Amino acid sequence: MHRLKNIHNINEMRSGARSRLPRLVFDYLEGGAEDEHNLSDNITSFDHWKFKPRRLTDLTTVDTSTHILGSPASFPGVMAPTGLNSLFWPNGDIALAKAAARVGIPFVLSTASSDSLEAVAEQVDGEHWFQLYVIEKSLAQSLVRRARDLEYRKLVITTDVVVNGKRERDLRNGFGLPIRYNLKTILDGLTHPAWALDFLKNGTPQLGNLADRDALSPEARAALLSRSMDAGFTWDDVARIRDLWPGQIILKGLLHQDDLDKCQRYGIEGVVLSNHGGRQLDTTVSTIDALASLDTRNLNADVLIDGGIRRGRDIAKACALGANATLIGRAALYGLAAGGEEGAFKALSILKDEFEGCMSQLGCSTVSELEGNLVENSNQQATIQED
Ligand SMILES: Cc1cc2nc3c(=O)[nH]c(=O)nc-3n(C[C@H](O)[C@H](O)[C@H](O)COP(=O)(O)O)c2cc1C
């Protein structure tokens, strides 16, 4: 695709997304909660970690591949679950799943996806995981059964959306589904004709997993759109889901030491340290700093992090600080919005290539050689020097 040719990094991909999407949709993709400190901290905190490369190591082969909870991946990346992907590109989930499969990393389908569990399983050959939002316990059980029967490989339970984050861009824009037409939204569409044509051709994206199911009340659909989850969902309910799900379970959104300590008791195989990309509680700790400060030694689970991954070097820093892998959110969505499957493939490939280059520059020929002594935190250094 011509317009992707001159894109060399994720920031340029973001500009591509911004110019194709109407403001209302770009703001939904980009926005964080309240003052968006958490959104920017996630990104800048990575840059406070500086490299101390090793020299004169044998780099005749550099292997970026790894295993994430036992599943092979071409680099330590997983396509993060994101809702309403068809707002960015028609059949957005299928496009993202295909891009992830081509790059060789797992794809996580959101409960709030536009394409259904069934459509993705039928149309894309790849490693698929399912992300569960618990809106109602009975609905959660039926989604888990569907994912199990379709052989989704892992279940990711998102824990950080008890209530919706206060996303002020969306409030200002009156964002919601179906999109409400007024002069502002019509002008927004008219000035982004490529997106508007796709939208007119394909109609308003649906919540694919909730369409045409008897079990679904309009209330459940509204709750998912407004992200009001079951506030009574606790560790005991995780244990009940454990009984339904034969495979591995990953809890997404943990950031507290007490929660990590509980994981072993509940037989959790993976955790994602995440603040939902800064979209929930503003001024939550950035995830790379959380990774550095939490004690994961007794955790019998793989540790993943997400939030602010925009460069391959960010992935290297996460691995050096003990993460098994990273989830890639907006970086891939910029690609999807700029150029569909090709754009998402290019965004993921940019990250993979940058990661490989970074490994070489650090003197690492395998992912397991990325160790804590290759990075230091410049903020902590500054404090120590002042003392
Ligand atoms: C547009 C958008 C939609 C999202 N939807 C979901 C979702 O449905 N389920 C979920 O667990 N996380 C969701 N997330 C959070 C991502 O899974 C991930 O935690 C976050 O995007 C990581 O931050 P980053 O985008 O800065 O990399 C969403 C994020 C974005 C940007």
GROMACS .gro file of C-alpha atoms and ligand atoms in nm, residues 25 28-31 39 42-43 79-85 88 108-113 131-133 156-161 167 224 227 252 272-279 305-310 327-334, ligand 1:
model
   88
   25VAL     CA    1  -1.263   0.780   1.628
   28TYR     CA    2  -1.141   0.690   2.109
   29LEU     CA    3  -0.829   0.503   1.996
   30GLU     CA    4  -0.580   0.741   2.154
   31GLY     CA    5  -0.748   0.881   2.461
   39LEU     CA    6  -0.103   0.767   2.914
   42ASN     CA    7   0.363   0.483   3.027
   43ILE     CA    8   0.565   0.607   2.729
   79MET     CA    9  -0.149  -0.845   2.006
   80ALA     CA   10  -0.340  -0.687   2.298
   81PRO     CA   11  -0.719  -0.721   2.323
   82THR     CA   12  -0.889  -0.406   2.198
   83GLY     CA   13  -1.259  -0.343   2.153
   84LEU     CA   14  -1.451  -0.201   1.856
   85ASN     CA   15  -1.168  -0.264   1.609
   88PHE     CA   16  -1.066   0.160   1.260
  108VAL     CA   17  -0.604  -1.171   2.186
  109LEU     CA   18  -0.967  -1.123   2.086
  110SER     CA   19  -1.159  -0.885   2.314
  111THR     CA   20  -1.504  -0.959   2.454
  112ALA     CA   21  -1.592  -0.622   2.295
  113SER     CA   22  -1.457  -0.725   1.953
  131GLN     CA   23  -1.005  -1.181   2.667
  132LEU     CA   24  -1.297  -1.189   2.906
  133TYR     CA   25  -1.485  -0.894   3.049
  156VAL     CA   26  -0.715  -1.351   2.957
  157ILE     CA   27  -0.940  -1.208   3.231
  158THR     CA   28  -0.931  -0.829   3.248
  159THR     CA   29  -0.949  -0.708   3.607
  160ASP     CA   30  -0.911  -0.332   3.582
  161VAL     CA   31  -1.250  -0.221   3.445
  167ARG     CA   32  -1.220   0.948   2.921
  224LEU     CA   33  -2.024  -0.355   2.766
  227ARG     CA   34  -1.768  -0.064   3.030
  252LYS     CA   35  -0.468  -0.868   3.302
  272VAL     CA   36  -0.028  -0.884   3.257
  273LEU     CA   37   0.097  -0.585   3.453
  274SER     CA   38  -0.125  -0.324   3.294
  275ASN     CA   39  -0.305   0.002   3.360
  276HIS     CA   40  -0.521  -0.046   3.048
  277GLY     CA   41  -0.300   0.189   2.848
  278GLY     CA   42  -0.378   0.479   3.083
  279ARG     CA   43  -0.748   0.456   3.002
  305ILE     CA   44   0.339  -0.605   3.059
  306ASP     CA   45   0.168  -0.352   2.840
  307GLY     CA   46   0.122   0.021   2.810
  308GLY     CA   47   0.336   0.257   2.607
  309ILE     CA   48   0.521   0.009   2.384
  310ARG     CA   49   0.610   0.223   2.083
  327LEU     CA   50   0.122  -0.677   2.482
  328ILE     CA   51   0.106  -0.435   2.193
  329GLY     CA   52  -0.198  -0.208   2.190
  330ARG     CA   53  -0.214   0.129   2.019
  331ALA     CA   54   0.106   0.071   1.819
  332ALA     CA   55  -0.071  -0.198   1.616
  333LEU     CA   56  -0.403  -0.010   1.611
  334TYR     CA   57  -0.229   0.285   1.444
  388LIG     C1   58  -0.888   0.145   2.156
  388LIG     C2   59  -0.854   0.051   2.271
  388LIG     C3   60  -0.946  -0.045   2.309
  388LIG     C4   61  -0.916  -0.133   2.414
  388LIG     N1   62  -1.003  -0.232   2.446
  388LIG     C5   63  -0.971  -0.324   2.540
  388LIG     C6   64  -1.054  -0.436   2.563
  388LIG     O1   65  -1.158  -0.453   2.501
  388LIG     N2   66  -1.014  -0.525   2.660
  388LIG     C7   67  -0.899  -0.509   2.733
  388LIG     O2   68  -0.868  -0.592   2.818
  388LIG     N3   69  -0.817  -0.405   2.708
  388LIG     C8   70  -0.848  -0.313   2.614
  388LIG     N4   71  -0.762  -0.210   2.587
  388LIG     C9   72  -0.634  -0.202   2.659
  388LIG    C10   73  -0.526  -0.282   2.584
  388LIG     O3   74  -0.548  -0.420   2.590
  388LIG    C11   75  -0.386  -0.254   2.642
  388LIG     O4   76  -0.388  -0.279   2.780
  388LIG    C12   77  -0.338  -0.112   2.616
  388LIG     O5   78  -0.377  -0.070   2.487
  388LIG    C13   79  -0.187  -0.104   2.627
  388LIG     O6   80  -0.143   0.028   2.615
  388LIG     P1   81  -0.084   0.088   2.477
  388LIG     O7   82  -0.200   0.100   2.386
  388LIG     O8   83  -0.031   0.221   2.519
  388LIG     O9   84   0.020  -0.006   2.427
  388LIG    C14   85  -0.792  -0.120   2.484
  388LIG    C15   86  -0.701  -0.021   2.445
  388LIG    C16   87  -0.731   0.064   2.339
  388LIG    C17   88  -0.628   0.166   2.298
   0.00000   0.00000   0.00000
